[in-house]
């Protein structure tokens, strides 16, 4: 069966602080995308980065991705209203992902991937994954449900990688619901992730851990690297970034090797 990707879009988001690192993720994606269709890749950026699109595309130098920089008016208003919160390593631009439904009306399926990731192998299993619910994401096993919602038994996902039904996103006016939740509950440690977890409660299903392997967990659980030795995506969530001093066995070096190739 030949998949029609015209209704699908891959999305990421970054600001000036992450643009160099996002290039490594996108290059790893390009290397591991092997279909004939040129896939649309939309980069959610602040307005002041829009003019850097051409330079960025030239740096990536790939022919299988159609890379565009986009900025949402709704995100700009959220920021202007003081509701695009920052927390530690999480920049305000991370809230940009809340508006992918309105920003991309031409697409039915959105595949979001954070910029602090590394695509390790063929991306096809992710882009072909059946959309069996309104949102698909990997369960986060870090106690966030208890911290945010005071309920340790509430399913909670990490929104660093997710697949979304964008028709549902628009039809149910989810963006207004995200904003209302933020107004009533912000700030929190992961404001846009918490808002998505609240709004999508009982409307999401899990993705395989291999689609969003949280790198810091590899340092906490040595068995994890044995059980998942060939993940599709490694996510350097938290403060153990590959451009910092911390080293995650195998994956930090792979990321750094690709970064060096981009610089040459």
Coordinates of C-alpha atoms in Angstrom, one line a residue:
X1 CA 0.0 0.0 0.0
X2 CA 1.3 3.4 -1.0
X3 CA 0.7 6.1 1.6
X4 CA -0.5 9.5 0.7
X5 CA 1.4 12.0 2.8
X6 CA -0.1 15.1 1.2
X7 CA -2.5 15.6 4.1
X8 CA 0.3 15.1 6.7
X9 CA 2.9 17.5 8.0
X10 CA 5.9 17.2 10.3
X11 CA 6.2 20.0 12.8
X12 CA 8.9 21.2 15.1
X13 CA 9.5 24.4 17.1
X14 CA 12.6 26.4 18.2
X15 CA 13.8 29.9 19.0
X16 CA 17.2 31.6 18.5
X17 CA 18.7 29.6 21.4
X18 CA 17.8 26.3 19.7
X19 CA 18.1 27.0 16.0
X20 CA 21.6 25.4 15.8
X21 CA 20.5 22.3 17.6
X22 CA 17.3 22.0 15.6
X23 CA 19.4 21.7 12.5
X24 CA 20.9 18.5 13.9
X25 CA 17.5 17.0 14.5
X26 CA 16.2 17.9 11.0
X27 CA 19.4 16.6 9.3
X28 CA 18.9 13.3 11.2
X29 CA 15.3 13.2 10.0
X30 CA 16.3 13.9 6.4
X31 CA 18.9 11.1 6.5
X32 CA 16.3 8.7 7.8
X33 CA 13.4 9.6 5.5
X34 CA 13.4 7.4 2.4
X35 CA 10.0 7.9 0.7
X36 CA 9.5 9.5 -2.8
X37 CA 7.2 12.2 -1.5
X38 CA 8.8 15.4 -0.4
X39 CA 7.5 15.8 3.1
X40 CA 6.5 19.2 4.4
X41 CA 8.3 20.2 7.6
X42 CA 7.0 23.3 9.3
X43 CA 9.2 25.0 11.9
X44 CA 7.4 27.1 14.5
X45 CA 9.6 30.1 15.3
X46 CA 9.3 33.5 16.8
X47 CA 8.7 36.4 14.4
X48 CA 12.3 37.6 14.6
X49 CA 13.5 34.2 13.1
X50 CA 11.3 34.2 10.0
X51 CA 14.0 35.9 7.8
X52 CA 16.5 33.2 8.7
X53 CA 14.6 30.5 6.8
X54 CA 16.8 30.6 3.7
X55 CA 20.1 30.4 5.5
X56 CA 18.7 27.5 7.7
X57 CA 17.4 25.5 4.7
X58 CA 20.8 25.9 2.9
X59 CA 22.6 24.6 6.0
X60 CA 20.4 21.5 6.2
X61 CA 20.9 20.9 2.4
X62 CA 18.3 18.2 1.9
X63 CA 16.0 17.5 -1.0
X64 CA 13.4 15.2 0.7
X65 CA 12.0 17.8 3.1
X66 CA 10.2 21.0 2.2
X67 CA 11.3 23.2 5.2
X68 CA 9.3 26.3 6.0
X69 CA 9.4 28.8 9.0
X70 CA 6.0 29.7 10.4
X71 CA 4.8 32.0 13.2
X72 CA 1.3 31.9 14.6
X73 CA -0.7 35.0 15.3
X74 CA -2.4 33.2 18.1
X75 CA 0.9 32.4 19.7
X76 CA 2.0 36.0 19.4
X77 CA -1.2 37.1 21.2
X78 CA -0.6 34.5 23.9
X79 CA 2.9 35.9 24.3
X80 CA 1.7 39.5 24.4
X81 CA -0.9 38.5 27.0
X82 CA 2.0 37.2 29.2
X83 CA 0.7 33.6 29.0
X84 CA 3.6 32.0 27.1
X85 CA 5.4 31.0 30.2
X86 CA 9.0 29.9 30.5
X87 CA 10.3 27.4 33.0
X88 CA 13.9 26.3 33.2
X89 CA 15.0 24.9 29.9
X90 CA 11.5 25.3 28.4
X91 CA 11.3 28.4 26.4
X92 CA 8.0 30.3 25.7
X93 CA 8.2 29.3 22.1
X94 CA 7.4 25.7 23.2
X95 CA 3.8 26.9 23.6
X96 CA 3.7 27.5 19.8
X97 CA 2.7 23.9 19.3
X98 CA -0.7 24.6 20.8
X99 CA -1.7 26.4 17.6
X100 CA -0.9 23.9 14.9
X101 CA -4.5 23.3 14.1
X102 CA -5.3 26.9 13.1
X103 CA -1.8 27.6 11.6
X104 CA -2.0 24.6 9.3
X105 CA -5.6 24.3 8.0
X106 CA -4.5 22.4 4.9
X107 CA -3.4 19.3 6.8
X108 CA -5.4 16.6 8.5
X109 CA -2.5 14.9 10.4
X110 CA 0.2 16.6 12.3
X111 CA 3.4 14.8 13.4
X112 CA 5.2 16.9 16.0
X113 CA 8.8 16.3 17.0
X114 CA 10.8 18.4 19.5
X115 CA 14.1 19.9 18.3
X116 CA 16.2 18.4 21.0
X117 CA 15.9 14.9 19.5
X118 CA 17.9 12.6 17.3
X119 CA 16.3 10.4 14.6
X120 CA 18.2 7.1 14.7
X121 CA 16.5 5.0 12.0
X122 CA 13.9 5.0 9.2
X123 CA 11.1 7.4 10.3
X124 CA 8.5 5.5 8.3
X125 CA 7.0 3.6 11.3
X126 CA 6.2 7.0 12.9
X127 CA 4.7 8.8 9.9
X128 CA 2.7 5.6 8.9
X129 CA 1.5 5.0 12.4
X130 CA -2.4 4.7 12.4
X131 CA -4.2 7.6 14.0
X132 CA -6.4 5.4 16.2
X133 CA -7.4 8.3 18.6
X134 CA -7.4 12.1 18.6
X135 CA -3.8 12.2 19.8
X136 CA -1.0 9.7 20.1
X137 CA 1.9 10.2 22.4
X138 CA 4.3 8.3 24.6
X139 CA 3.5 7.9 28.3
X140 CA 5.8 10.0 30.5
X141 CA 7.0 8.0 33.5
X142 CA 8.2 10.8 35.7
X143 CA 5.4 11.6 38.1
X144 CA 4.1 14.6 36.3
X145 CA 0.5 13.6 36.7
X146 CA 0.8 13.8 40.5
X147 CA 2.8 17.0 40.4
X148 CA 0.4 18.8 38.0
X149 CA -3.0 17.2 38.6
X150 CA -2.5 15.8 42.2
X151 CA -3.4 12.4 40.8
X152 CA -0.7 9.7 40.4
X153 CA -3.1 7.4 38.5
X154 CA -3.9 9.8 35.7
X155 CA -2.3 8.8 32.4
X156 CA 0.1 11.5 31.3
X157 CA 2.0 11.9 28.0
X158 CA 5.2 13.6 27.0
X159 CA 4.4 16.0 24.1
X160 CA 7.9 16.0 22.7
X161 CA 6.7 13.6 20.0
X162 CA 3.0 13.3 19.1
X163 CA 0.6 12.6 16.3
X164 CA -2.5 14.7 16.2
X165 CA -5.9 14.6 14.3
X166 CA -5.9 18.2 13.2
X167 CA -9.5 18.1 12.0
X168 CA -10.5 17.3 15.5
X169 CA -8.1 19.9 16.9
X170 CA -10.0 22.6 14.8
X171 CA -13.5 21.2 15.1
X172 CA -13.4 21.1 19.0
X173 CA -11.7 24.5 19.3
X174 CA -8.9 22.9 21.3
X175 CA -6.8 26.1 21.1
X176 CA -9.3 28.1 23.1
X177 CA -9.4 25.3 25.6
X178 CA -5.6 25.3 25.9
X179 CA -5.6 29.0 26.5
X180 CA -8.4 28.9 29.1
X181 CA -6.6 26.2 31.0
X182 CA -3.4 28.2 31.0
X183 CA -5.2 31.3 32.2
X184 CA -6.7 29.4 35.1
X185 CA -3.7 27.2 36.1
X186 CA -0.5 28.8 34.9
X187 CA 2.3 29.0 35.3
X188 CA 3.4 25.3 35.8
X189 CA 6.7 23.6 35.1
X190 CA 5.5 22.3 31.7
X191 CA 2.7 24.6 30.9
X192 CA 1.9 23.6 27.3
X193 CA 2.4 19.9 28.0
X194 CA 0.1 20.2 31.1
X195 CA -2.5 22.0 29.1
X196 CA -2.5 19.4 26.3
X197 CA -2.7 16.6 28.9
X198 CA -5.8 18.2 30.5
X199 CA -7.6 18.9 27.2
X200 CA -6.8 15.5 25.7
X201 CA -7.7 13.5 28.8
X202 CA -9.5 10.3 27.7
X203 CA -8.9 11.3 24.1
X204 CA -5.3 10.0 23.5
X205 CA -3.6 6.7 23.1
X206 CA 0.1 5.7 23.7
X207 CA 2.8 5.6 21.1
X208 CA 5.7 3.0 21.5
X209 CA 8.5 4.1 23.8
X210 CA 10.8 3.7 20.8
X211 CA 9.2 6.7 19.2
X212 CA 10.2 9.0 22.1
X213 CA 12.9 7.4 24.2
X214 CA 13.6 9.9 27.0
X215 CA 17.4 10.0 27.2
X216 CA 17.8 10.9 30.9
X217 CA 16.0 7.7 31.8
X218 CA 18.9 5.8 30.2
X219 CA 21.1 7.1 33.0
X220 CA 18.6 6.1 35.7
X221 CA 17.8 2.6 34.3
X222 CA 20.7 0.7 32.8
X223 CA 18.3 -2.0 31.6
X224 CA 16.4 0.5 29.5
X225 CA 19.3 0.8 27.0
X226 CA 19.4 -3.0 26.7
X227 CA 15.6 -3.3 26.2
X228 CA 15.5 -0.4 23.7
X229 CA 18.9 -0.5 22.0
X230 CA 17.6 0.7 18.6
X231 CA 15.1 3.5 19.3
X232 CA 13.5 5.4 16.5
X233 CA 13.9 8.7 18.2
X234 CA 16.0 9.7 21.2
X235 CA 14.7 12.7 23.1
X236 CA 17.2 14.7 25.1
X237 CA 14.5 16.1 27.4
X238 CA 15.6 17.9 30.6
X239 CA 19.0 19.3 31.2
X240 CA 21.1 16.5 29.8
X241 CA 21.5 18.1 26.4
X242 CA 24.0 16.7 23.9
X243 CA 25.5 20.2 23.4
X244 CA 26.3 20.4 27.2
X245 CA 28.7 18.6 29.4
X246 CA 26.5 15.6 30.2
X247 CA 27.0 12.5 28.2
X248 CA 24.3 9.9 27.5
X249 CA 26.1 6.7 26.4
X250 CA 25.9 6.2 22.6
X251 CA 23.4 8.9 21.8
X252 CA 25.3 12.1 22.8
X253 CA 28.2 11.0 20.6
X254 CA 25.9 10.2 17.7
X255 CA 24.3 13.7 18.0
X256 CA 27.7 15.4 18.2
X257 CA 29.1 13.6 15.2
X258 CA 26.2 14.8 13.1
X259 CA 26.6 18.3 14.4
X260 CA 30.2 18.3 13.3
X261 CA 29.3 17.2 9.8
X262 CA 26.8 20.1 9.6
X263 CA 29.5 22.6 10.6
X264 CA 31.9 21.3 7.9

